[in-house]
């Protein structure tokens, strides 16, 4: 989790950083999302996948993996989703 706090990274970046397969990173992220759902001090951020060719943004997609193909232009040049953890301002 500390690798994501205050920044945004893709699953492949994280996989390289902790030397684990991307598949495993995605499983970890699912747990991170769940544990942050009730966390009042931190929030999970998801920057959606985007098509490099036409700019289509996969806003509806809630899965953490990269889509294989753009639904509008059929391109396979898809930027992976990026994840981060934002610290919420503490309430007083
Ligand atoms: Zn496209």
mmCIF file of N, CA and C in Angstrom, residues 5-92:
data_model
loop_
_atom_site.group_PDB
_atom_site.id
_atom_site.type_symbol
_atom_site.label_atom_id
_atom_site.label_comp_id
_atom_site.label_asym_id
_atom_site.label_seq_id
_atom_site.Cartn_x
_atom_site.Cartn_y
_atom_site.Cartn_z
ATOM 1 N N UNK A 5 0.652 5.220 -2.096
ATOM 2 C CA UNK A 5 0.221 6.413 -1.375
ATOM 3 C C UNK A 5 0.854 7.675 -1.951
ATOM 4 N N UNK A 6 -0.001 8.610 -2.307
ATOM 5 C CA UNK A 6 0.457 9.892 -2.830
ATOM 6 C C UNK A 6 0.962 9.847 -4.254
ATOM 7 N N UNK A 7 0.700 8.755 -4.981
ATOM 8 C CA UNK A 7 1.166 8.642 -6.352
ATOM 9 C C UNK A 7 0.187 7.782 -7.141
ATOM 10 N N UNK A 8 0.480 7.582 -8.435
ATOM 11 C CA UNK A 8 -0.340 6.690 -9.246
ATOM 12 C C UNK A 8 0.571 5.825 -10.087
ATOM 13 N N UNK A 9 0.322 4.529 -10.069
ATOM 14 C CA UNK A 9 1.159 3.586 -10.806
ATOM 15 C C UNK A 9 0.299 2.548 -11.494
ATOM 16 N N UNK A 10 0.843 1.983 -12.579
ATOM 17 C CA UNK A 10 0.145 0.899 -13.257
ATOM 18 C C UNK A 10 0.550 -0.429 -12.621
ATOM 19 N N UNK A 11 -0.251 -1.465 -12.907
ATOM 20 C CA UNK A 11 0.042 -2.786 -12.348
ATOM 21 C C UNK A 11 1.423 -3.268 -12.784
ATOM 22 N N UNK A 12 1.824 -2.968 -14.034
ATOM 23 C CA UNK A 12 3.130 -3.452 -14.501
ATOM 24 C C UNK A 12 4.271 -2.718 -13.799
ATOM 25 N N UNK A 13 4.071 -1.441 -13.491
ATOM 26 C CA UNK A 13 5.088 -0.707 -12.725
ATOM 27 C C UNK A 13 5.257 -1.327 -11.339
ATOM 28 N N UNK A 14 4.123 -1.617 -10.709
ATOM 29 C CA UNK A 14 4.171 -2.223 -9.372
ATOM 30 C C UNK A 14 4.819 -3.599 -9.413
ATOM 31 N N UNK A 15 4.490 -4.355 -10.449
ATOM 32 C CA UNK A 15 5.055 -5.697 -10.596
ATOM 33 C C UNK A 15 6.580 -5.619 -10.677
ATOM 34 N N UNK A 16 7.084 -4.628 -11.417
ATOM 35 C CA UNK A 16 8.521 -4.445 -11.536
ATOM 36 C C UNK A 16 9.154 -4.016 -10.224
ATOM 37 N N UNK A 17 8.428 -3.201 -9.459
ATOM 38 C CA UNK A 17 8.983 -2.674 -8.215
ATOM 39 C C UNK A 17 9.118 -3.733 -7.127
ATOM 40 N N UNK A 18 8.139 -4.628 -7.044
ATOM 41 C CA UNK A 18 8.219 -5.628 -5.973
ATOM 42 C C UNK A 18 8.518 -7.012 -6.532
ATOM 43 N N UNK A 19 8.859 -7.069 -7.820
ATOM 44 C CA UNK A 19 9.269 -8.319 -8.437
ATOM 45 C C UNK A 19 8.231 -9.432 -8.254
ATOM 46 N N UNK A 20 7.000 -9.107 -8.641
ATOM 47 C CA UNK A 20 5.912 -10.085 -8.557
ATOM 48 C C UNK A 20 5.161 -10.061 -9.885
ATOM 49 N N UNK A 21 4.498 -11.152 -10.260
ATOM 50 C CA UNK A 21 3.738 -11.142 -11.509
ATOM 51 C C UNK A 21 2.545 -10.187 -11.431
ATOM 52 N N UNK A 22 2.190 -9.612 -12.584
ATOM 53 C CA UNK A 22 1.077 -8.663 -12.634
ATOM 54 C C UNK A 22 -0.225 -9.240 -12.105
ATOM 55 N N UNK A 23 -0.415 -10.511 -12.401
ATOM 56 C CA UNK A 23 -1.595 -11.234 -11.923
ATOM 57 C C UNK A 23 -1.724 -11.104 -10.390
ATOM 58 N N UNK A 24 -0.602 -11.237 -9.718
ATOM 59 C CA UNK A 24 -0.578 -11.157 -8.260
ATOM 60 C C UNK A 24 -0.864 -9.730 -7.787
ATOM 61 N N UNK A 25 -0.336 -8.761 -8.537
ATOM 62 C CA UNK A 25 -0.579 -7.353 -8.223
ATOM 63 C C UNK A 25 -2.073 -7.060 -8.264
ATOM 64 N N UNK A 26 -2.740 -7.600 -9.280
ATOM 65 C CA UNK A 26 -4.177 -7.352 -9.407
ATOM 66 C C UNK A 26 -4.944 -7.936 -8.227
ATOM 67 N N UNK A 27 -4.517 -9.092 -7.748
ATOM 68 C CA UNK A 27 -5.161 -9.682 -6.567
ATOM 69 C C UNK A 27 -4.942 -8.798 -5.337
ATOM 70 N N UNK A 28 -3.723 -8.307 -5.193
ATOM 71 C CA UNK A 28 -3.425 -7.412 -4.074
ATOM 72 C C UNK A 28 -4.297 -6.166 -4.131
ATOM 73 N N UNK A 29 -4.444 -5.617 -5.349
ATOM 74 C CA UNK A 29 -5.207 -4.378 -5.495
ATOM 75 C C UNK A 29 -6.668 -4.560 -5.096
ATOM 76 N N UNK A 30 -7.209 -5.726 -5.387
ATOM 77 C CA UNK A 30 -8.595 -6.012 -4.986
ATOM 78 C C UNK A 30 -8.720 -5.914 -3.464
ATOM 79 N N UNK A 31 -7.732 -6.441 -2.760
ATOM 80 C CA UNK A 31 -7.746 -6.375 -1.299
ATOM 81 C C UNK A 31 -7.571 -4.939 -0.809
ATOM 82 N N UNK A 32 -6.706 -4.196 -1.504
ATOM 83 C CA UNK A 32 -6.492 -2.794 -1.134
ATOM 84 C C UNK A 32 -7.799 -2.014 -1.276
ATOM 85 N N UNK A 33 -8.496 -2.229 -2.388
ATOM 86 C CA UNK A 33 -9.770 -1.536 -2.627
ATOM 87 C C UNK A 33 -10.757 -1.864 -1.511
ATOM 88 N N UNK A 34 -10.836 -3.137 -1.143
ATOM 89 C CA UNK A 34 -11.764 -3.554 -0.081
ATOM 90 C C UNK A 34 -11.413 -2.941 1.260
ATOM 91 N N UNK A 35 -10.132 -2.956 1.594
ATOM 92 C CA UNK A 35 -9.777 -2.459 2.923
ATOM 93 C C UNK A 35 -9.890 -0.941 3.005
ATOM 94 N N UNK A 36 -9.786 -0.261 1.863
ATOM 95 C CA UNK A 36 -9.916 1.199 1.893
ATOM 96 C C UNK A 36 -11.372 1.657 1.828
ATOM 97 N N UNK A 37 -12.272 0.733 1.478
ATOM 98 C CA UNK A 37 -13.684 1.104 1.351
ATOM 99 C C UNK A 37 -14.229 1.681 2.652
ATOM 100 N N UNK A 38 -13.737 1.192 3.775
ATOM 101 C CA UNK A 38 -14.223 1.674 5.071
ATOM 102 C C UNK A 38 -13.225 2.577 5.775
ATOM 103 N N UNK A 39 -12.149 2.889 5.065
ATOM 104 C CA UNK A 39 -11.110 3.730 5.644
ATOM 105 C C UNK A 39 -11.507 5.196 5.486
ATOM 106 N N UNK A 40 -11.543 5.930 6.568
ATOM 107 C CA UNK A 40 -11.965 7.332 6.480
ATOM 108 C C UNK A 40 -10.785 8.270 6.238
ATOM 109 N N UNK A 41 -9.577 7.746 6.298
ATOM 110 C CA UNK A 41 -8.416 8.627 6.141
ATOM 111 C C UNK A 41 -7.770 8.520 4.760
ATOM 112 N N UNK A 42 -8.075 7.433 4.043
ATOM 113 C CA UNK A 42 -7.454 7.234 2.737
ATOM 114 C C UNK A 42 -8.494 6.846 1.703
ATOM 115 N N UNK A 43 -8.222 7.156 0.452
ATOM 116 C CA UNK A 43 -9.157 6.877 -0.622
ATOM 117 C C UNK A 43 -8.399 6.239 -1.783
ATOM 118 N N UNK A 44 -8.993 5.213 -2.371
ATOM 119 C CA UNK A 44 -8.372 4.562 -3.523
ATOM 120 C C UNK A 44 -8.723 5.336 -4.793
ATOM 121 N N UNK A 45 -7.728 5.620 -5.609
ATOM 122 C CA UNK A 45 -7.950 6.338 -6.865
ATOM 123 C C UNK A 45 -7.703 5.403 -8.029
ATOM 124 N N UNK A 46 -8.560 5.476 -9.004
ATOM 125 C CA UNK A 46 -8.362 4.690 -10.218
ATOM 126 C C UNK A 46 -8.423 5.619 -11.419
ATOM 127 N N UNK A 47 -7.310 5.708 -12.127
ATOM 128 C CA UNK A 47 -7.291 6.469 -13.375
ATOM 129 C C UNK A 47 -7.577 5.463 -14.475
ATOM 130 N N UNK A 48 -8.696 5.611 -15.195
ATOM 131 C CA UNK A 48 -9.111 4.561 -16.127
ATOM 132 C C UNK A 48 -8.157 4.356 -17.307
ATOM 133 N N UNK A 49 -8.266 3.180 -17.915
ATOM 134 C CA UNK A 49 -7.521 2.898 -19.142
ATOM 135 C C UNK A 49 -7.964 3.850 -20.241
ATOM 136 N N UNK A 50 -7.044 4.091 -21.199
ATOM 137 C CA UNK A 50 -7.353 5.023 -22.282
ATOM 138 C C UNK A 50 -6.782 4.479 -23.582
ATOM 139 N N UNK A 51 -7.492 4.720 -24.664
ATOM 140 C CA UNK A 51 -7.019 4.295 -25.974
ATOM 141 C C UNK A 51 -6.015 5.322 -26.498
ATOM 142 N N UNK A 52 -4.836 4.853 -26.898
ATOM 143 C CA UNK A 52 -3.809 5.758 -27.418
ATOM 144 C C UNK A 52 -4.201 6.337 -28.772
ATOM 145 N N UNK A 53 -4.992 5.585 -29.536
ATOM 146 C CA UNK A 53 -5.290 6.009 -30.903
ATOM 147 C C UNK A 53 -6.433 7.006 -31.008
ATOM 148 N N UNK A 54 -7.520 6.785 -30.270
ATOM 149 C CA UNK A 54 -8.659 7.705 -30.412
ATOM 150 C C UNK A 54 -8.978 8.450 -29.124
ATOM 151 N N UNK A 55 -8.290 8.117 -28.042
ATOM 152 C CA UNK A 55 -8.508 8.839 -26.794
ATOM 153 C C UNK A 55 -9.695 8.350 -25.980
ATOM 154 N N UNK A 56 -10.324 7.267 -26.413
ATOM 155 C CA UNK A 56 -11.454 6.719 -25.679
ATOM 156 C C UNK A 56 -11.030 6.367 -24.255
ATOM 157 N N UNK A 57 -11.843 6.749 -23.264
ATOM 158 C CA UNK A 57 -11.550 6.451 -21.859
ATOM 159 C C UNK A 57 -12.532 5.404 -21.356
ATOM 160 N N UNK A 58 -11.983 4.375 -20.727
ATOM 161 C CA UNK A 58 -12.802 3.253 -20.240
ATOM 162 C C UNK A 58 -13.389 3.583 -18.861
ATOM 163 N N UNK A 59 -14.259 4.569 -18.822
ATOM 164 C CA UNK A 59 -14.778 5.033 -17.540
ATOM 165 C C UNK A 59 -15.670 4.011 -16.849
ATOM 166 N N UNK A 60 -16.371 3.251 -17.621
ATOM 167 C CA UNK A 60 -17.324 2.310 -17.042
ATOM 168 C C UNK A 60 -16.640 1.079 -16.477
ATOM 169 N N UNK A 61 -15.395 0.908 -16.833
ATOM 170 C CA UNK A 61 -14.714 -0.315 -16.463
ATOM 171 C C UNK A 61 -14.291 -0.287 -14.999
ATOM 172 N N UNK A 62 -14.694 -1.297 -14.258
ATOM 173 C CA UNK A 62 -14.326 -1.350 -12.845
ATOM 174 C C UNK A 62 -13.259 -2.404 -12.600
ATOM 175 N N UNK A 63 -12.998 -3.251 -13.574
ATOM 176 C CA UNK A 63 -11.942 -4.249 -13.412
ATOM 177 C C UNK A 63 -10.589 -3.562 -13.420
ATOM 178 N N UNK A 64 -9.614 -4.218 -12.797
ATOM 179 C CA UNK A 64 -8.308 -3.580 -12.626
ATOM 180 C C UNK A 64 -7.325 -3.946 -13.727
ATOM 181 N N UNK A 65 -7.743 -4.799 -14.636
ATOM 182 C CA UNK A 65 -6.844 -5.220 -15.711
ATOM 183 C C UNK A 65 -6.990 -4.303 -16.919
ATOM 184 N N UNK A 66 -6.022 -4.347 -17.810
ATOM 185 C CA UNK A 66 -6.052 -3.523 -19.013
ATOM 186 C C UNK A 66 -6.973 -4.161 -20.051
ATOM 187 N N UNK A 67 -7.887 -3.376 -20.636
ATOM 188 C CA UNK A 67 -8.749 -3.931 -21.685
ATOM 189 C C UNK A 67 -7.928 -4.340 -22.906
ATOM 190 N N UNK A 68 -8.379 -5.331 -23.638
ATOM 191 C CA UNK A 68 -7.625 -5.818 -24.783
ATOM 192 C C UNK A 68 -7.776 -4.957 -26.021
ATOM 193 N N UNK A 69 -8.919 -4.297 -26.150
ATOM 194 C CA UNK A 69 -9.216 -3.641 -27.410
ATOM 195 C C UNK A 69 -10.170 -2.467 -27.186
ATOM 196 N N UNK A 70 -9.973 -1.417 -27.974
ATOM 197 C CA UNK A 70 -10.844 -0.249 -27.885
ATOM 198 C C UNK A 70 -12.194 -0.547 -28.545
ATOM 199 N N UNK A 71 -13.304 -0.235 -27.860
ATOM 200 C CA UNK A 71 -14.619 -0.529 -28.443
ATOM 201 C C UNK A 71 -14.996 0.403 -29.589
ATOM 202 N N UNK A 72 -14.349 1.540 -29.709
ATOM 203 C CA UNK A 72 -14.740 2.467 -30.770
ATOM 204 C C UNK A 72 -13.858 2.355 -32.013
ATOM 205 N N UNK A 73 -12.534 2.232 -31.842
ATOM 206 C CA UNK A 73 -11.671 2.192 -33.029
ATOM 207 C C UNK A 73 -10.952 0.851 -33.203
ATOM 208 N N UNK A 74 -11.212 -0.085 -32.277
ATOM 209 C CA UNK A 74 -10.636 -1.445 -32.385
ATOM 210 C C UNK A 74 -9.130 -1.494 -32.191
ATOM 211 N N UNK A 75 -8.533 -0.397 -31.777
ATOM 212 C CA UNK A 75 -7.091 -0.401 -31.541
ATOM 213 C C UNK A 75 -6.756 -1.261 -30.327
ATOM 214 N N UNK A 76 -5.570 -1.830 -30.333
ATOM 215 C CA UNK A 76 -5.118 -2.590 -29.169
ATOM 216 C C UNK A 76 -4.069 -1.813 -28.378
ATOM 217 N N UNK A 77 -3.849 -0.556 -28.797
ATOM 218 C CA UNK A 77 -2.892 0.297 -28.072
ATOM 219 C C UNK A 77 -3.618 0.968 -26.914
ATOM 220 N N UNK A 78 -3.759 0.245 -25.815
ATOM 221 C CA UNK A 78 -4.519 0.732 -24.672
ATOM 222 C C UNK A 78 -3.575 1.030 -23.513
ATOM 223 N N UNK A 79 -3.678 2.240 -22.990
ATOM 224 C CA UNK A 79 -2.879 2.574 -21.803
ATOM 225 C C UNK A 79 -3.483 1.873 -20.601
ATOM 226 N N UNK A 80 -2.660 1.225 -19.773
ATOM 227 C CA UNK A 80 -3.208 0.501 -18.626
ATOM 228 C C UNK A 80 -3.793 1.448 -17.587
ATOM 229 N N UNK A 81 -4.739 0.965 -16.770
ATOM 230 C CA UNK A 81 -5.246 1.800 -15.679
ATOM 231 C C UNK A 81 -4.150 2.040 -14.659
ATOM 232 N N UNK A 82 -4.233 3.162 -13.978
ATOM 233 C CA UNK A 82 -3.242 3.477 -12.942
ATOM 234 C C UNK A 82 -3.957 3.631 -11.605
ATOM 235 N N UNK A 83 -3.258 3.269 -10.542
ATOM 236 C CA UNK A 83 -3.861 3.237 -9.220
ATOM 237 C C UNK A 83 -3.081 4.100 -8.258
ATOM 238 N N UNK A 84 -3.777 4.584 -7.274
ATOM 239 C CA UNK A 84 -3.093 5.355 -6.245
ATOM 240 C C UNK A 84 -3.930 5.408 -4.987
ATOM 241 N N UNK A 85 -3.320 5.878 -3.921
ATOM 242 C CA UNK A 85 -4.033 6.079 -2.666
ATOM 243 C C UNK A 85 -3.842 7.529 -2.248
ATOM 244 N N UNK A 86 -4.962 8.196 -2.042
ATOM 245 C CA UNK A 86 -4.940 9.596 -1.669
ATOM 246 C C UNK A 86 -5.275 9.705 -0.180
ATOM 247 N N UNK A 87 -4.498 10.499 0.509
ATOM 248 C CA UNK A 87 -4.804 10.748 1.914
ATOM 249 C C UNK A 87 -5.883 11.824 1.990
ATOM 250 N N UNK A 88 -6.932 11.534 2.738
ATOM 251 C CA UNK A 88 -7.974 12.532 2.906
ATOM 252 C C UNK A 88 -7.569 13.508 3.989
ATOM 253 N N UNK A 89 -8.003 14.741 3.821
ATOM 254 C CA UNK A 89 -7.746 15.729 4.871
ATOM 255 C C UNK A 89 -8.470 15.288 6.144
ATOM 256 N N UNK A 90 -7.767 15.295 7.238
ATOM 257 C CA UNK A 90 -8.405 14.851 8.483
ATOM 258 C C UNK A 90 -9.413 15.895 8.957
ATOM 259 N N UNK A 91 -10.547 15.376 9.424
ATOM 260 C CA UNK A 91 -11.603 16.282 9.915
ATOM 261 C C UNK A 91 -11.356 16.612 11.380
ATOM 262 N N UNK A 92 -11.636 17.857 11.706
ATOM 263 C CA UNK A 92 -11.467 18.226 13.100
ATOM 264 C C UNK A 92 -12.787 18.643 13.687
#
